[in-house]
PDB file of C-alpha atoms in Angstrom:
ATOM      1  CA  MET A 134     -18.711  61.511 179.922  1.00 46.00           C
ATOM      2  CA  PRO A 135     -18.764  60.135 176.319  1.00 59.00           C
ATOM      3  CA  ASN A 136     -17.992  56.493 175.748  1.00 71.00           C
ATOM      4  CA  LEU A 137     -16.382  57.371 172.359  1.00 87.00           C
ATOM      5  CA  ARG A 138     -12.586  57.726 172.963  1.00 91.00           C
ATOM      6  CA  VAL A 139     -10.155  58.801 170.280  1.00 94.00           C
ATOM      7  CA  VAL A 140      -6.473  59.361 169.994  1.00 96.00           C
ATOM      8  CA  LEU A 141      -5.815  62.310 167.525  1.00 97.00           C
ATOM      9  CA  ASP A 142      -2.406  62.179 166.045  1.00 96.00           C
ATOM     10  CA  THR A 143      -0.345  65.345 165.472  1.00 94.00           C
ATOM     11  CA  HIS A 144      -1.396  65.929 161.867  1.00 93.00           C
ATOM     12  CA  VAL A 145      -5.143  65.780 162.850  1.00 96.00           C
ATOM     13  CA  LEU A 146      -4.568  68.238 165.677  1.00 94.00           C
ATOM     14  CA  LEU A 147      -2.623  70.554 163.335  1.00 90.00           C
ATOM     15  CA  SER A 148      -5.328  70.382 160.639  1.00 90.00           C
ATOM     16  CA  GLY A 149      -8.022  71.029 163.207  1.00 90.00           C
ATOM     17  CA  ILE A 150      -6.369  74.276 164.338  1.00 83.00           C
ATOM     18  CA  ALA A 151      -5.296  75.459 160.911  1.00 82.00           C
ATOM     19  CA  TYR A 152      -8.610  74.578 159.211  1.00 88.00           C
ATOM     20  CA  PRO A 153     -11.443  74.741 161.647  1.00 90.00           C
ATOM     21  CA  ALA A 154     -14.041  73.923 158.972  1.00 94.00           C
ATOM     22  CA  SER A 155     -12.212  70.698 157.965  1.00 95.00           C
ATOM     23  CA  ILE A 156     -13.174  67.300 159.188  1.00 96.00           C
ATOM     24  CA  PRO A 157     -10.310  67.405 161.739  1.00 96.00           C
ATOM     25  CA  GLY A 158     -11.687  70.831 162.872  1.00 95.00           C
ATOM     26  CA  LYS A 159     -15.152  69.293 163.216  1.00 95.00           C
ATOM     27  CA  ILE A 160     -13.681  66.412 165.334  1.00 95.00           C
ATOM     28  CA  MET A 161     -12.060  68.932 167.558  1.00 94.00           C
ATOM     29  CA  ALA A 162     -15.291  70.863 167.832  1.00 94.00           C
ATOM     30  CA  ALA A 163     -17.017  67.693 168.873  1.00 94.00           C
ATOM     31  CA  TRP A 164     -14.331  67.272 171.572  1.00 94.00           C
ATOM     32  CA  ARG A 165     -15.001  70.854 172.827  1.00 91.00           C
ATOM     33  CA  HIS A 166     -18.706  70.053 173.017  1.00 91.00           C
ATOM     34  CA  GLY A 167     -18.098  66.875 174.975  1.00 91.00           C
ATOM     35  CA  SER A 168     -19.202  64.461 172.318  1.00 91.00           C
ATOM     36  CA  VAL A 169     -15.862  62.587 172.292  1.00 92.00           C
ATOM     37  CA  GLU A 170     -13.105  62.116 174.733  1.00 93.00           C
ATOM     38  CA  VAL A 171      -9.595  62.768 173.365  1.00 95.00           C
ATOM     39  CA  ILE A 172      -6.594  60.845 174.621  1.00 95.00           C
ATOM     40  CA  LEU A 173      -3.102  62.196 174.015  1.00 96.00           C
ATOM     41  CA  SER A 174       0.404  61.433 175.237  1.00 96.00           C
ATOM     42  CA  ASN A 175       3.253  63.634 176.044  1.00 96.00           C
ATOM     43  CA  PHE A 176       4.903  62.347 172.883  1.00 96.00           C
ATOM     44  CA  ILE A 177       2.021  63.758 170.712  1.00 97.00           C
ATOM     45  CA  LEU A 178       1.988  67.076 172.697  1.00 97.00           C
ATOM     46  CA  GLU A 179       5.752  67.551 172.370  1.00 95.00           C
ATOM     47  CA  GLU A 180       5.579  66.798 168.671  1.00 94.00           C
ATOM     48  CA  LEU A 181       2.953  69.454 168.366  1.00 92.00           C
ATOM     49  CA  ARG A 182       5.124  71.885 170.287  1.00 92.00           C
ATOM     50  CA  ARG A 183       8.002  71.164 167.816  1.00 91.00           C
ATOM     51  CA  VAL A 184       6.030  71.354 164.655  1.00 89.00           C
ATOM     52  CA  LEU A 185       3.616  74.283 165.272  1.00 84.00           C
ATOM     53  CA  PRO A 186       6.313  76.993 164.987  1.00 83.00           C
ATOM     54  CA  ARG A 187       7.140  75.817 161.482  1.00 82.00           C
ATOM     55  CA  LEU A 188       3.460  76.367 160.454  1.00 73.00           C
ATOM     56  CA  LYS A 189       3.068  79.942 161.711  1.00 68.00           C
ATOM     57  CA  ASN A 190       1.913  81.113 158.271  1.00 66.00           C
ATOM     58  CA  ARG A 191      -1.147  78.850 158.587  1.00 64.00           C
ATOM     59  CA  HIS A 192      -2.239  79.523 162.215  1.00 62.00           C
ATOM     60  CA  GLY A 193      -0.596  82.816 163.063  1.00 70.00           C
ATOM     61  CA  LEU A 194       0.130  81.844 166.700  1.00 76.00           C
ATOM     62  CA  THR A 195       3.050  83.282 168.596  1.00 82.00           C
ATOM     63  CA  ALA A 196       5.431  81.064 170.491  1.00 84.00           C
ATOM     64  CA  SER A 197       3.684  81.933 173.713  1.00 89.00           C
ATOM     65  CA  GLU A 198       0.247  81.174 172.219  1.00 86.00           C
ATOM     66  CA  ILE A 199       1.556  77.854 170.914  1.00 86.00           C
ATOM     67  CA  ASN A 200       2.781  76.885 174.401  1.00 89.00           C
ATOM     68  CA  ASP A 201      -0.564  78.036 175.931  1.00 91.00           C
ATOM     69  CA  TRP A 202      -2.555  76.039 173.317  1.00 88.00           C
ATOM     70  CA  VAL A 203      -0.493  72.812 173.799  1.00 92.00           C
ATOM     71  CA  ASP A 204      -0.784  73.254 177.642  1.00 94.00           C
ATOM     72  CA  SER A 205      -4.529  73.641 177.322  1.00 93.00           C
ATOM     73  CA  LEU A 206      -4.778  70.432 175.175  1.00 94.00           C
ATOM     74  CA  ALA A 207      -2.819  68.661 177.948  1.00 94.00           C
ATOM     75  CA  LEU A 208      -5.391  69.819 180.491  1.00 94.00           C
ATOM     76  CA  LEU A 209      -8.466  68.965 178.378  1.00 93.00           C
ATOM     77  CA  ALA A 210      -7.386  65.533 177.123  1.00 95.00           C
ATOM     78  CA  GLU A 211      -6.804  62.393 179.039  1.00 93.00           C
ATOM     79  CA  LEU A 212      -3.066  61.867 179.111  1.00 94.00           C
ATOM     80  CA  VAL A 213      -1.675  58.363 178.861  1.00 93.00           C
ATOM     81  CA  GLU A 214       1.794  56.903 178.773  1.00 94.00           C
ATOM     82  CA  PRO A 215       2.231  55.076 175.514  1.00 93.00           C
ATOM     83  CA  GLN A 216       2.718  51.289 175.734  1.00 90.00           C
ATOM     84  CA  THR A 217       6.209  50.364 174.728  1.00 87.00           C
ATOM     85  CA  ARG A 218       5.239  47.258 172.852  1.00 80.00           C
ATOM     86  CA  HIS A 219       6.603  47.538 169.324  1.00 82.00           C
ATOM     87  CA  ASP A 220       4.733  46.332 166.273  1.00 85.00           C
ATOM     88  CA  ALA A 221       7.162  44.999 163.673  1.00 85.00           C
ATOM     89  CA  ALA A 222       4.643  45.766 160.935  1.00 87.00           C
ATOM     90  CA  LEU A 223       4.939  49.510 161.549  1.00 88.00           C
ATOM     91  CA  ARG A 224       7.424  50.857 159.025  1.00 87.00           C
ATOM     92  CA  ASP A 225       8.185  54.173 160.690  1.00 87.00           C
ATOM     93  CA  ALA A 226       9.646  53.757 164.162  1.00 86.00           C
ATOM     94  CA  ASN A 227       8.608  57.319 165.030  1.00 88.00           C
ATOM     95  CA  ASP A 228       4.984  56.197 164.822  1.00 93.00           C
ATOM     96  CA  GLN A 229       5.462  53.575 167.541  1.00 95.00           C
ATOM     97  CA  PRO A 230       4.642  55.986 170.415  1.00 95.00           C
ATOM     98  CA  VAL A 231       1.483  57.079 168.532  1.00 95.00           C
ATOM     99  CA  LEU A 232       0.401  53.443 168.248  1.00 95.00           C
ATOM    100  CA  GLY A 233       1.461  52.944 171.866  1.00 94.00           C
ATOM    101  CA  THR A 234      -0.898  55.780 172.862  1.00 94.00           C
ATOM    102  CA  LEU A 235      -3.830  53.920 171.237  1.00 94.00           C
ATOM    103  CA  LEU A 236      -2.811  50.674 172.845  1.00 91.00           C
ATOM    104  CA  ALA A 237      -2.663  52.440 176.328  1.00 90.00           C
ATOM    105  CA  THR A 238      -6.336  53.550 175.818  1.00 86.00           C
ATOM    106  CA  ARG A 239      -7.910  50.257 175.020  1.00 74.00           C
ATOM    107  CA  THR A 240     -10.477  49.343 177.642  1.00 60.00           C
ATOM    108  CA  ALA A 241     -13.669  47.365 177.790  1.00 49.00           C
ATOM    109  CA  SER A 242     -15.643  50.604 178.485  1.00 56.00           C
ATOM    110  CA  GLY A 243     -16.314  51.984 175.042  1.00 58.00           C
ATOM    111  CA  GLU A 244     -14.855  52.314 171.554  1.00 66.00           C
ATOM    112  CA  SER A 245     -11.423  53.700 171.105  1.00 87.00           C
ATOM    113  CA  TYR A 246      -9.897  54.851 167.806  1.00 93.00           C
ATOM    114  CA  LEU A 247      -6.643  56.281 166.499  1.00 96.00           C
ATOM    115  CA  VAL A 248      -7.688  59.005 164.027  1.00 97.00           C
ATOM    116  CA  THR A 249      -4.864  59.684 161.526  1.00 97.00           C
ATOM    117  CA  GLY A 250      -4.063  60.375 157.994  1.00 95.00           C
ATOM    118  CA  ASP A 251      -0.673  58.640 158.346  1.00 95.00           C
ATOM    119  CA  LYS A 252      -0.478  55.857 155.752  1.00 95.00           C
ATOM    120  CA  ASP A 253       2.084  53.906 157.794  1.00 94.00           C
ATOM    121  CA  LEU A 254      -0.367  53.745 160.659  1.00 95.00           C
ATOM    122  CA  LEU A 255      -3.480  53.250 158.492  1.00 96.00           C
ATOM    123  CA  VAL A 256      -2.054  50.006 156.976  1.00 94.00           C
ATOM    124  CA  LEU A 257      -2.468  48.511 160.473  1.00 94.00           C
ATOM    125  CA  GLY A 258      -6.202  49.270 160.422  1.00 94.00           C
ATOM    126  CA  ASP A 259      -6.966  45.603 159.939  1.00 93.00           C
ATOM    127  CA  ARG A 260      -5.394  44.813 163.318  1.00 92.00           C
ATOM    128  CA  TYR A 261      -6.150  47.907 165.351  1.00 93.00           C
ATOM    129  CA  PRO A 262      -9.020  50.504 165.299  1.00 94.00           C
ATOM    130  CA  ILE A 263      -7.066  53.042 163.192  1.00 96.00           C
ATOM    131  CA  ILE A 264      -9.090  55.158 160.763  1.00 97.00           C
ATOM    132  CA  THR A 265      -8.927  58.371 158.761  1.00 97.00           C
ATOM    133  CA  PRO A 266     -10.660  61.499 159.998  1.00 97.00           C
ATOM    134  CA  ALA A 267     -13.129  61.226 157.049  1.00 96.00           C
ATOM    135  CA  ARG A 268     -13.983  57.622 157.940  1.00 96.00           C
ATOM    136  CA  PHE A 269     -14.348  58.572 161.607  1.00 95.00           C
ATOM    137  CA  TRP A 270     -16.653  61.404 160.671  1.00 95.00           C
ATOM    138  CA  ASP A 271     -18.672  59.206 158.316  1.00 94.00           C
ATOM    139  CA  ILE A 272     -19.307  56.765 161.232  1.00 91.00           C
ATOM    140  CA  HIS A 273     -19.676  59.180 164.156  1.00 88.00           C
ATOM    141  CA  GLY A 274     -20.365  62.615 162.608  1.00 80.00           C
ATOM    142  CA  GLY A 275     -23.865  62.743 164.054  1.00 64.00           C
ATOM    143  CA  LEU A 276     -22.398  62.436 167.592  1.00 63.00           C
TER     144      LEU A 276
END
């Protein structure tokens, strides 16, 4: 079991499926190969379920395939309940459950990151381990 634990936000997951050769795609491949452990929440999974149908032109998945894919992510990832603590510095209230997912993963047994491209979350990177996919890959790409 890898000690490197990551929360992937919705956009990273979407990019990973739409563009497998992208850095988010490489992070997802590392997950499939067991190099990282991905932690998700039902909030992130339901957001995926809501957004994926709007991007059908990029991924070509049917509604049934979308449900199967999201269900498989739920089985493969560690699911956590987001902490409900609110950080007043977070401008977008819709990002609170994503930050809460990261906070629910923090343990003494290994690194834990939130990997995101969301600027509202990234500004909190000085207080929490929140980094871009590119930065994560620069640090851990050799998994």
